[in-house]
Coordinates of C-alpha atoms in Angstrom, one line a residue:
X246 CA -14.0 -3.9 -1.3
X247 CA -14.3 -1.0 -3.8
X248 CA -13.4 -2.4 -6.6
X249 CA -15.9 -1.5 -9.5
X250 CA -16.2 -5.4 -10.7
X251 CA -17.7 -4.3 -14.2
X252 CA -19.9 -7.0 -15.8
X253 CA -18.2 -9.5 -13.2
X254 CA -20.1 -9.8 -10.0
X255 CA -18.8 -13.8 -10.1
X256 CA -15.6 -11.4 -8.5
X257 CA -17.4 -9.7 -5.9
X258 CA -17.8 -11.7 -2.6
X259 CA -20.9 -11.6 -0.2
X260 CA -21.9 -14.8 0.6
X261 CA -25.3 -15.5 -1.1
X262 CA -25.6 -12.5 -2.5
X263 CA -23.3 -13.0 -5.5
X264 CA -22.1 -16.3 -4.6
X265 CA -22.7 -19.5 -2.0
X266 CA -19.7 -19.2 0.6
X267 CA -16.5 -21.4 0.0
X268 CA -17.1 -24.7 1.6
X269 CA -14.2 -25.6 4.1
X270 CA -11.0 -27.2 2.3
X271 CA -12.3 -25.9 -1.3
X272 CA -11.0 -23.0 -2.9
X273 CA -12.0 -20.5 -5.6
X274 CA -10.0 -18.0 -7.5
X275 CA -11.3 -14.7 -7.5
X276 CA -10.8 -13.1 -11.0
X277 CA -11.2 -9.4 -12.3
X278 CA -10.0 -6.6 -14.1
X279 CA -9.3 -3.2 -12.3
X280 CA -10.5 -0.1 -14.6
X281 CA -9.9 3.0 -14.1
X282 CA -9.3 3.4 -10.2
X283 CA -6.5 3.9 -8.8
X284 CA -5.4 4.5 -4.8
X285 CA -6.3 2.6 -1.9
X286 CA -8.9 -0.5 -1.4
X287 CA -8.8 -3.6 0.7
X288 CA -9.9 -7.1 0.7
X289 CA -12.0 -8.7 3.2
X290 CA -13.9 -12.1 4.2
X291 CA -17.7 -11.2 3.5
X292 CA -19.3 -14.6 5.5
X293 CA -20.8 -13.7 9.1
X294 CA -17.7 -12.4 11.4
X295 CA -14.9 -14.1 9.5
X296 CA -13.7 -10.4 8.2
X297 CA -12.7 -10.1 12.0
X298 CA -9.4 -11.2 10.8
X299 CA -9.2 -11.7 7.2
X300 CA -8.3 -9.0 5.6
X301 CA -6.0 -6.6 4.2
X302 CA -5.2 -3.8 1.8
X303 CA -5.8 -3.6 -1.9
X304 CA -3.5 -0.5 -3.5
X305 CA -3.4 0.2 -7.2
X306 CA -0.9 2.3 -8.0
X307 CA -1.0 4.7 -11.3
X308 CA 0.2 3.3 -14.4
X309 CA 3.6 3.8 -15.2
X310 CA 4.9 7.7 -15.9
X311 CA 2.2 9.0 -14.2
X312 CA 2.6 10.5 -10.9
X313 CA 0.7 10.7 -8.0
X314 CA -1.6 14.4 -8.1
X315 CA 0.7 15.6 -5.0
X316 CA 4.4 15.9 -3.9
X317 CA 6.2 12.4 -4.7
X318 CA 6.1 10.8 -0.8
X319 CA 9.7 9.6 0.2
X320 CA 7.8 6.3 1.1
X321 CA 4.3 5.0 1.9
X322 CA 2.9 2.7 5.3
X323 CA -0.5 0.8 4.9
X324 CA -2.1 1.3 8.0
X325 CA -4.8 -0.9 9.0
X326 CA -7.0 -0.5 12.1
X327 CA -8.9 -3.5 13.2
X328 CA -11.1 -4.7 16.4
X329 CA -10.0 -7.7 18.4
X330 CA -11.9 -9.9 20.7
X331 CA -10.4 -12.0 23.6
X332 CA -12.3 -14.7 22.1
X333 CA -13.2 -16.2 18.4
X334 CA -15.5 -13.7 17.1
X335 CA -18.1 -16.4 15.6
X336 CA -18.7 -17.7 19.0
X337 CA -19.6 -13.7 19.7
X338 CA -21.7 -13.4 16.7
X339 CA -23.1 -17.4 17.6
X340 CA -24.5 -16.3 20.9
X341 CA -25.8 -12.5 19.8
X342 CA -27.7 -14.4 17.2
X343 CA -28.8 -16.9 19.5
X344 CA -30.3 -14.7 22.6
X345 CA -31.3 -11.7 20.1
X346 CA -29.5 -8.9 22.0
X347 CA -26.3 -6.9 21.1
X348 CA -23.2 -8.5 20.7
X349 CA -20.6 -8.2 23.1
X350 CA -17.6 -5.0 22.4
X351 CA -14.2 -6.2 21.0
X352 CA -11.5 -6.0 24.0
X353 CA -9.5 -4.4 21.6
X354 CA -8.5 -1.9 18.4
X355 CA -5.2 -2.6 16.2
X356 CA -3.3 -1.0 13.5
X357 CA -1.5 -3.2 11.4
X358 CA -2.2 -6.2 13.7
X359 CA -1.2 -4.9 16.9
X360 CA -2.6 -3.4 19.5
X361 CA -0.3 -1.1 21.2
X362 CA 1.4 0.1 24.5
X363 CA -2.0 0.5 26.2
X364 CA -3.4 -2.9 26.5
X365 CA -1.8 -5.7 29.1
X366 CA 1.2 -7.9 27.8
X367 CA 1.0 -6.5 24.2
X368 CA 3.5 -3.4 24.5
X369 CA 6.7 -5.5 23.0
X370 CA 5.0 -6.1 19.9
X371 CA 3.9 -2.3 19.0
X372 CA 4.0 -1.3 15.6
X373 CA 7.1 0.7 15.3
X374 CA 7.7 2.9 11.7
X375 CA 10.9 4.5 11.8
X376 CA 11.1 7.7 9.7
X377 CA 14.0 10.1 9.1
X378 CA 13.7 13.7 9.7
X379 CA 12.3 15.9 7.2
X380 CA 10.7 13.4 4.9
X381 CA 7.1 13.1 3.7
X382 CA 5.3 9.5 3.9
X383 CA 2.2 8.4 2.6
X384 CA -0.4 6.7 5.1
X385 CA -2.9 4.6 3.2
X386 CA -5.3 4.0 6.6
X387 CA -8.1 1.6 6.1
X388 CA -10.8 1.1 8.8
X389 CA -10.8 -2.8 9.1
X390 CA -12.8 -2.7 12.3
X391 CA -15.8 -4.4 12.5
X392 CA -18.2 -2.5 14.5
X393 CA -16.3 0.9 15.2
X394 CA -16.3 4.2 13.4
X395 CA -12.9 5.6 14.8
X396 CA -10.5 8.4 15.4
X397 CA -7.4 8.6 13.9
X398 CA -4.3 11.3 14.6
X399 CA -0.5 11.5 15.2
X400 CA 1.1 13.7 17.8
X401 CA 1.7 16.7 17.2
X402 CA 1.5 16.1 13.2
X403 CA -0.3 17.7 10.4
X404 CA -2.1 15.2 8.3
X405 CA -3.1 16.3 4.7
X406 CA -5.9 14.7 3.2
X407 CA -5.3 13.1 -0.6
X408 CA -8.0 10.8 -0.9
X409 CA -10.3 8.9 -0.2
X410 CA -12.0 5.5 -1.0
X411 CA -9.3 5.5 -3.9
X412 CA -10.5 8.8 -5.3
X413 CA -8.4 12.0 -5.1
X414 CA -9.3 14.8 -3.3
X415 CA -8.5 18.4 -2.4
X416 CA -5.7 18.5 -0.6
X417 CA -6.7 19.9 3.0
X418 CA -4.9 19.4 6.3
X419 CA -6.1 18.4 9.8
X420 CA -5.1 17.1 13.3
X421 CA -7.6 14.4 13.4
X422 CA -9.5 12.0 10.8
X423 CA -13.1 10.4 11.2
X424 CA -12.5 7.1 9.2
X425 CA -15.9 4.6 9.6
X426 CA -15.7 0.6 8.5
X427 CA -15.2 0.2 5.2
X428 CA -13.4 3.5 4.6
X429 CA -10.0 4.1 3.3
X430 CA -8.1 7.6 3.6
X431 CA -5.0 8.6 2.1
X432 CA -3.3 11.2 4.3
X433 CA 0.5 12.8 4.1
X434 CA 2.8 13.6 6.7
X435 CA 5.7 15.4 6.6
X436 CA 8.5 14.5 10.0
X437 CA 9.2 18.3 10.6
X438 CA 9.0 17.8 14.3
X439 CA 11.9 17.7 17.0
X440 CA 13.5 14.2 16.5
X441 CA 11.4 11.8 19.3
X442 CA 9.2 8.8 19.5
X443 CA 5.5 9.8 18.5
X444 CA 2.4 7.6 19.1
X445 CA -0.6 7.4 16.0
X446 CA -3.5 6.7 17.4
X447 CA -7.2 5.5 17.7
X448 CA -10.1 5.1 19.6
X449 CA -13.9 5.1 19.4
X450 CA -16.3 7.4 17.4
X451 CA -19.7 6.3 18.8
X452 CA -22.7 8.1 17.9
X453 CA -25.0 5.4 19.3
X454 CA -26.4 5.5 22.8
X455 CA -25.4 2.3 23.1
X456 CA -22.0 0.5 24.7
X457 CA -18.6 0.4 22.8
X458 CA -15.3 -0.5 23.4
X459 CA -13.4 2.8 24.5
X460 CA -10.0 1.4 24.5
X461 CA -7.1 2.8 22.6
X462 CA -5.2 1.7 19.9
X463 CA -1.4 3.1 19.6
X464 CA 1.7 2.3 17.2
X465 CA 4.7 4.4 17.3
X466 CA 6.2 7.2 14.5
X467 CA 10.1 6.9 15.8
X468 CA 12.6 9.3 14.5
X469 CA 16.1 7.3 13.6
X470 CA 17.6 10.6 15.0
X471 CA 15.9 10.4 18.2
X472 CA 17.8 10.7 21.3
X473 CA 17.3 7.7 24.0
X474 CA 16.9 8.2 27.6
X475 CA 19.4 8.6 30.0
X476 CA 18.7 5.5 31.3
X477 CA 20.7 2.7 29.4
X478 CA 19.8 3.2 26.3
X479 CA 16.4 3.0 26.9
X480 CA 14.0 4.7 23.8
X481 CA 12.2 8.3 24.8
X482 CA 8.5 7.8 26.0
X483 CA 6.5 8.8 22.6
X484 CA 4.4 11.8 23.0
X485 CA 0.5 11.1 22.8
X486 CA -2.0 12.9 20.3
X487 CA -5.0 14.5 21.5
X488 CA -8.1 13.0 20.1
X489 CA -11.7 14.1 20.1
X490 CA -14.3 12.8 22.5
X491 CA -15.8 9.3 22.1
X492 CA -19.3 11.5 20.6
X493 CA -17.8 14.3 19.2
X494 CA -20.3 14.4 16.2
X495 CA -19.1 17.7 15.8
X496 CA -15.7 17.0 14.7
X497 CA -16.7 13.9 13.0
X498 CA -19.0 15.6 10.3
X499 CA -16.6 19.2 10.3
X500 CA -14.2 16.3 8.9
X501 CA -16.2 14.6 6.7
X502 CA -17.3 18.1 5.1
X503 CA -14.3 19.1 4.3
X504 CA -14.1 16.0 1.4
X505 CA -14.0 17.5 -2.1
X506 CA -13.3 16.2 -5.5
X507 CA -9.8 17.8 -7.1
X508 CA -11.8 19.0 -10.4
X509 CA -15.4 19.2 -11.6
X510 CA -17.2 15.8 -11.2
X511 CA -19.2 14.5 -13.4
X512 CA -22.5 14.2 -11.3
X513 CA -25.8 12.8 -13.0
X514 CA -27.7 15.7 -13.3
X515 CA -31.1 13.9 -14.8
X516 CA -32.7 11.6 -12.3
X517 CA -33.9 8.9 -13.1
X518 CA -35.1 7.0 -10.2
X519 CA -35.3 9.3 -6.8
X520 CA -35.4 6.7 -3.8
X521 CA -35.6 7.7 0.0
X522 CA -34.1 4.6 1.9
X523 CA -34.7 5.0 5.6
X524 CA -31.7 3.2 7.6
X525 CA -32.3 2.2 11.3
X526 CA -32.5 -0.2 13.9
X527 CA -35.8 -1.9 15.2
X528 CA -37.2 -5.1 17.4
X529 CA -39.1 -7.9 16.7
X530 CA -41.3 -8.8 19.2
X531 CA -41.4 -11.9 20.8
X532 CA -44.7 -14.3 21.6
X533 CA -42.6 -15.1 25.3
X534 CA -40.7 -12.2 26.3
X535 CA -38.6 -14.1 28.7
X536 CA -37.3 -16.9 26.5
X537 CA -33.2 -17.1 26.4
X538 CA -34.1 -16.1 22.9
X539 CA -35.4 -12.7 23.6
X540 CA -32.1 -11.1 25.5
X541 CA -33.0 -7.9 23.3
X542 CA -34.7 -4.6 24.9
X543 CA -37.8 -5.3 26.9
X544 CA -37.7 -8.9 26.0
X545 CA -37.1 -8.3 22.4
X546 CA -35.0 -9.7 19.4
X547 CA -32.9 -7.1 18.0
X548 CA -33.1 -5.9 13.9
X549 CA -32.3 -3.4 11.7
X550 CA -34.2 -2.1 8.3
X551 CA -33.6 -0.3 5.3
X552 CA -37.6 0.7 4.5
X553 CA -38.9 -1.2 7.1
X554 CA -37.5 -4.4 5.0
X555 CA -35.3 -6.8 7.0
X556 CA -33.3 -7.9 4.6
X557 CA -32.9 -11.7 4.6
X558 CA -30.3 -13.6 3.3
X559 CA -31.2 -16.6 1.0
X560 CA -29.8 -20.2 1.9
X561 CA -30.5 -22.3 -1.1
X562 CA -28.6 -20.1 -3.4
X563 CA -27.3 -17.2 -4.1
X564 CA -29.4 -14.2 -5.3
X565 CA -27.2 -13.8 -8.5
X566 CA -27.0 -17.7 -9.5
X567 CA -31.2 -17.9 -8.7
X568 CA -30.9 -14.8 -11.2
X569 CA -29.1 -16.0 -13.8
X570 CA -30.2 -19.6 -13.6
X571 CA -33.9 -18.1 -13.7
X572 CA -34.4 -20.0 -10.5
X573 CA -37.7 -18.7 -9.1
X574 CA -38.9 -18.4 -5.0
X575 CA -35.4 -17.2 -4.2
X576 CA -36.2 -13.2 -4.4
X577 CA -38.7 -10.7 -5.3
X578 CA -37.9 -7.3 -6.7
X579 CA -40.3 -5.0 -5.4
X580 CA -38.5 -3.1 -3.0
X581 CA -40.3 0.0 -1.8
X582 CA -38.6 2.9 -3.3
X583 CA -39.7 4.8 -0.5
X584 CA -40.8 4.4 3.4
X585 CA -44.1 2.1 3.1
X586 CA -45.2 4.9 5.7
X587 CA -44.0 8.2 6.5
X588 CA -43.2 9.5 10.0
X589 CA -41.1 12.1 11.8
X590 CA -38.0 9.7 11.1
X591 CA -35.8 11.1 13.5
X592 CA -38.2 12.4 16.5
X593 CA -40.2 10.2 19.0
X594 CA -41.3 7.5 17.1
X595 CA -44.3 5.6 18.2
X596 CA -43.7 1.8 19.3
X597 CA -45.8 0.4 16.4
X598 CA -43.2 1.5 14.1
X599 CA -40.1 -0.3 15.5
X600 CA -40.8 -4.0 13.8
X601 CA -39.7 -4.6 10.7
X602 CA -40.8 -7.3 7.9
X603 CA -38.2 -9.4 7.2
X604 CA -37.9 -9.9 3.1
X605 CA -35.8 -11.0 0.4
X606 CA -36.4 -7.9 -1.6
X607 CA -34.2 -6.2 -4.7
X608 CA -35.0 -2.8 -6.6
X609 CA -34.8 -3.2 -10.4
X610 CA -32.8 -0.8 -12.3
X611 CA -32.6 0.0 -16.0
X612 CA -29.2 0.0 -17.1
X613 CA -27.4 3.2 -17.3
X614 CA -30.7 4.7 -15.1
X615 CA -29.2 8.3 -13.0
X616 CA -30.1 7.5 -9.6
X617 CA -30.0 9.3 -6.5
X618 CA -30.7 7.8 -3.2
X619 CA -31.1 9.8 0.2
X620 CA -30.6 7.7 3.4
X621 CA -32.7 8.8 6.1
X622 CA -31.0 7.5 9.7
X623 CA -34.2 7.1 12.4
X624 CA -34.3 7.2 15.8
X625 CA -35.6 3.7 16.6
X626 CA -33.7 2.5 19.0
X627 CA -31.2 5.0 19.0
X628 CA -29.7 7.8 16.1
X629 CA -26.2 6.3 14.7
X630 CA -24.0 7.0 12.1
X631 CA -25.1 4.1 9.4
X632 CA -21.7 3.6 6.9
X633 CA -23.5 2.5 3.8
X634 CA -21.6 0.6 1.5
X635 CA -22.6 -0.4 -2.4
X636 CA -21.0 -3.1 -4.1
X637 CA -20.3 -3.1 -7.6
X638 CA -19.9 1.0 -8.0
X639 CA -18.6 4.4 -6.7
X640 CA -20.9 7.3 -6.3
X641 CA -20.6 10.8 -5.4
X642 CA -22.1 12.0 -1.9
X643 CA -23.9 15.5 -2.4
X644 CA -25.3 16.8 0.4
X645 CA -26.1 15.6 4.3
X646 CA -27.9 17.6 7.2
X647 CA -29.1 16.5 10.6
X648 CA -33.2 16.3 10.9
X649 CA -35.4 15.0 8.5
X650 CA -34.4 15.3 4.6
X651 CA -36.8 18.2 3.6
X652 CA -37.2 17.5 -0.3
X653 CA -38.1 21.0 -0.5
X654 CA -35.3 23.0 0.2
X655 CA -32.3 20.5 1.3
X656 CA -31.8 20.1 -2.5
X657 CA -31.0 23.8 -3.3
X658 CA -27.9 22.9 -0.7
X659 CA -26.5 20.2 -2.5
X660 CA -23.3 20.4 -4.0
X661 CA -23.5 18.9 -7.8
X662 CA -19.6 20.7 -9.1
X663 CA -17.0 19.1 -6.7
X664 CA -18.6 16.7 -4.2
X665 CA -16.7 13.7 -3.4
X666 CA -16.6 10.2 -5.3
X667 CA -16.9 7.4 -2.6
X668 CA -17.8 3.8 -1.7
X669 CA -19.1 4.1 1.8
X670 CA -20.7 6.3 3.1
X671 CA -21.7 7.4 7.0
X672 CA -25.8 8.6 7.2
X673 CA -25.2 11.4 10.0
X674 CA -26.5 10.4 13.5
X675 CA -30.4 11.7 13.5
X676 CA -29.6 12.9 9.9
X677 CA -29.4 12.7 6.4
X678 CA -27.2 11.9 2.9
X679 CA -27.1 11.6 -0.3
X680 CA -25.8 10.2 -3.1
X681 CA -25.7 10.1 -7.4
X682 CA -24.4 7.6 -9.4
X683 CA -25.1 6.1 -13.3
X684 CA -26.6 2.5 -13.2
X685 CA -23.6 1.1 -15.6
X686 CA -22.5 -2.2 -14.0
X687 CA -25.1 -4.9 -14.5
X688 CA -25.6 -7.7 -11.9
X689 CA -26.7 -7.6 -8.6
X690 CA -25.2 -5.7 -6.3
X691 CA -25.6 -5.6 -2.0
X692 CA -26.1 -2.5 -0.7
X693 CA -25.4 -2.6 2.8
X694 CA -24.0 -0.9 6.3
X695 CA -20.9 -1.7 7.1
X696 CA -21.2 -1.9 10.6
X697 CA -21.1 -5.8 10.9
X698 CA -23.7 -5.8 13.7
X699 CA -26.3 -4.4 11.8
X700 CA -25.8 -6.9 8.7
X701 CA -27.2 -10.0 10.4
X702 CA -30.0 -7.9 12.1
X703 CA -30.9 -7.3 8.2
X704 CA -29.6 -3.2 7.3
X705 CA -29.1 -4.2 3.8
X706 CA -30.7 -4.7 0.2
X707 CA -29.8 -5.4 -3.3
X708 CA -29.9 -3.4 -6.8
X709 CA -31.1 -5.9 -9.7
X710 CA -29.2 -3.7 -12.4
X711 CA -30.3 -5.3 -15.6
X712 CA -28.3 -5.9 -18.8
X713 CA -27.8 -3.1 -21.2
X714 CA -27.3 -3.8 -25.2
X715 CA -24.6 -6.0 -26.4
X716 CA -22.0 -8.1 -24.7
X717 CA -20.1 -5.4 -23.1
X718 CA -23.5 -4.1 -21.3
X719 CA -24.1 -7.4 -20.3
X720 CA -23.4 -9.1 -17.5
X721 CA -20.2 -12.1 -18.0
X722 CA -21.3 -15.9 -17.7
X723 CA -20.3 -17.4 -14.3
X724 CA -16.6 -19.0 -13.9
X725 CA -16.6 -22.9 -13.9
X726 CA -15.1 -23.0 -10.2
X727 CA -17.9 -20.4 -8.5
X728 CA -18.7 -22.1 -5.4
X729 CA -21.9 -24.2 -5.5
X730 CA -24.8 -24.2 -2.6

């Protein structure tokens, strides 16, 4: 996840979108070269719910002799949060799939694995990470989750920001962090408080009207100096961090708009192609209401939508193989560029707007094309915060507001010197953002929110980014052992 991938989409992982999944008891060696990146990424399943629990991080450290743009950290702690359920999380998926309603809420959050102090029978197997006074660690914390924007903090610690989505920032410090799926976030922290046991935790960011799991996840910062109780021996209680609200939008976006690249970026200033991708959730509705199929809202099926278009996943093959293979009937490219109608996206919006189409649609781009795309969120259903991931590049996020995107004056606000380089994205709940980025990685690449939920419903698309000139503007030829259909 993150990793740019150039030329080599063979190497990037969603099933049937750049390859047919691995069939039980085969295997296939992923193969790629990192350039240029550097910082924090992760790995992760990309078939249905399988990501539930395979995964982990992907860190690239700088090449040798070159230091880190901050002070040297005495040591650093991958930390990843993740979303459990009491039961396996394809028979979850199976049966939201099968009745068309919402799938049931994990029973539980984890960092590194674990879920913490809070939960029954799982307090002897709590992270611990024991530190020694006065020195400054690195936390590389990656939202694994599935479903769950979160909240992230350490009692009674500063945390300074360093990057993000392996791409440096500008150093700024805060209590809490607003980390979505998808997301990575380099923060330091310096021990400079009174020797004592210290919980990190995290819980729920929901922006949706809609249920979550509001449990807490803890692990434990643990002085070696600290004293122990009077009671034989026994370890201090750690001291618990305040976090914000379950909605606290406000905090979420103050956080999120404080991201800056270190130095001036190097933002396409000449667009190319201007696209306006509304992001949402809608129903389909159903020819008997009160079949077991139709568990959904008023005896719906529930979707989702970027542009009205469902995005369906092909069976037969894989969008790239049908693309390269010249295979026809597999995809068409004429993804609207634009909503197919317009509407007040994020005020009452009349029923006959909540179905999608569902489609196998990509949008063509020329290579090396500047393209800026603004997701619009809607309120169909109900306004969430959308993390939009792209495969295949990094782009930089310039500007986001609440409302409608005004093409009129929203632009004039956008920041085009420093804004920050990322891979995923959140679309403000009942708002706006948008990104830049240069169209120099051919292939095809999924486009896609990272909230698993919405994936099957169909909140995705794909960029058709087509060869430049040459063999190193073209895309690679396939690897012998790519998974067949």
């Amino acid at each position: 996840h993150g990793v740019r991938q150039l030329r080599n989409p063979w190497a990037d992982g969603p099933e049937y979108v750049t390859q047919c999944p691995i069939q039980p008891g085969r295997s296939y060696t992923y193969r790629f070269t990192i350039q240029n990146q550097e910082g924090t990424l992760w790995w992760h399943a990309h078939s249905r719910w399988l990501r539930a629990t395979v995964y982990g991080a992907l860190i690239i450290y700088p090449k040798m002799g070159r230091p880190y743009p901050f002070l040297m950290p005495k040591k650093e702690i991958p930390i990843l949060l993740g979303e459990w359920w009491d039961r396996n999380p394809m028979d979850v998926l199976r049966q939201a799939l099968f009745t068309g309603a919402a799938p049931n809420v994990s029973d539980a959050f984890t960092i590194n694995g674990q879920p913490g102090d809070l939960y029954r029978c799982s307090s002897k197997e709590t992270a611990v990470f024991p530190v020694e006074a006065g020195e400054t660690i690195l936390l590389r914390i990656i939202n694994s989750a599935l479903n769950q924007e979160l909240f992230y903090g350490v009692a009674n610690h500063k945390l300074t920001v360093v990057a993000v989505d392996a791409s440096y920032t500008k150093p700024f410090t805060t209590n809490v962090i607003m980390i979505a799926p998808g997301q990575t976030t380099d923060v330091l922290i310096t021990a400079d408080q009174q020797p004592a046991r210290y919980y990190m935790a995290a819980h729920a960011y929901n922006s949706a009207n809609a249920p979550f799991d509001n449990t807490t996840t803890t692990a434990i910062l643990e002085y070696k100096s600290a004293p122990c109780s009077a009671k034989k021996g026994q370890p201090l209680k750690p001291i618990f961090p305040q976090l914000p609200g379950f909605n606290d939008t406000a905090t979420a976006t103050a956080f999120t708009a404080q991201l800056r690249s270190p130095y001036k970026a190097e933002v396409p200033m000449k667009i190319d192609e201007s696209l306006l991708f509304t992001v949402g959730l809608g129903l389909i509705n159903c020819t008997n209401p009160n079949s077991p199929r139709c568990q959904g809202p008023n005896g719906t099926r529930f979707a989702a939508s970027i542009n009205n278009v469902s995005f369906v996943f092909p069976r037969r093959n894989s969008l790239m193989q049908a693309y390269y293979q010249g295979q026809p009937g597999i995809f068409t490219t004429d993804f609207p560029p634009v909503p197919p109608i317009q509407f007040d996206y994020t005020g009452n919006v009349s029923r006959g707007l909540w179905q999608p189409v569902k489609a196998t649609k990509l949008f063509k781009l020329r290579y090396r094309s500047k393209v800026q795309i603004v997701f619009q969120g809607t309120s169909i259903v109900t306004v969430e915060n959308h993390p939009m991931h792209l495969h295949g590049y990094e782009f930089y996020v310039i500007g986001s507001g609440f409302g409608n995107f005004n093409p009129g004056t929203d632009p004039a606000k956008f920041n085009l010197i420093d804004p920050p380089r990322r891979n995923t994205i959140g679309s403000p709940p009942g708002g706006w953002v948008a990104i830049r980025f240069e169209a120099d990685n051919p292939g095809i690449w999924l486009l896609h929110c990272h909230i698993d939920t919405h994936l099957p419903w169909g909140l995705a698309m794909a960029f058709l980014v087509e060869n430049g000139v040459g063999e190193l503007q073209t895309v690679q030829p396939p690897p012998l052992d790519l998974p067949q259909c």
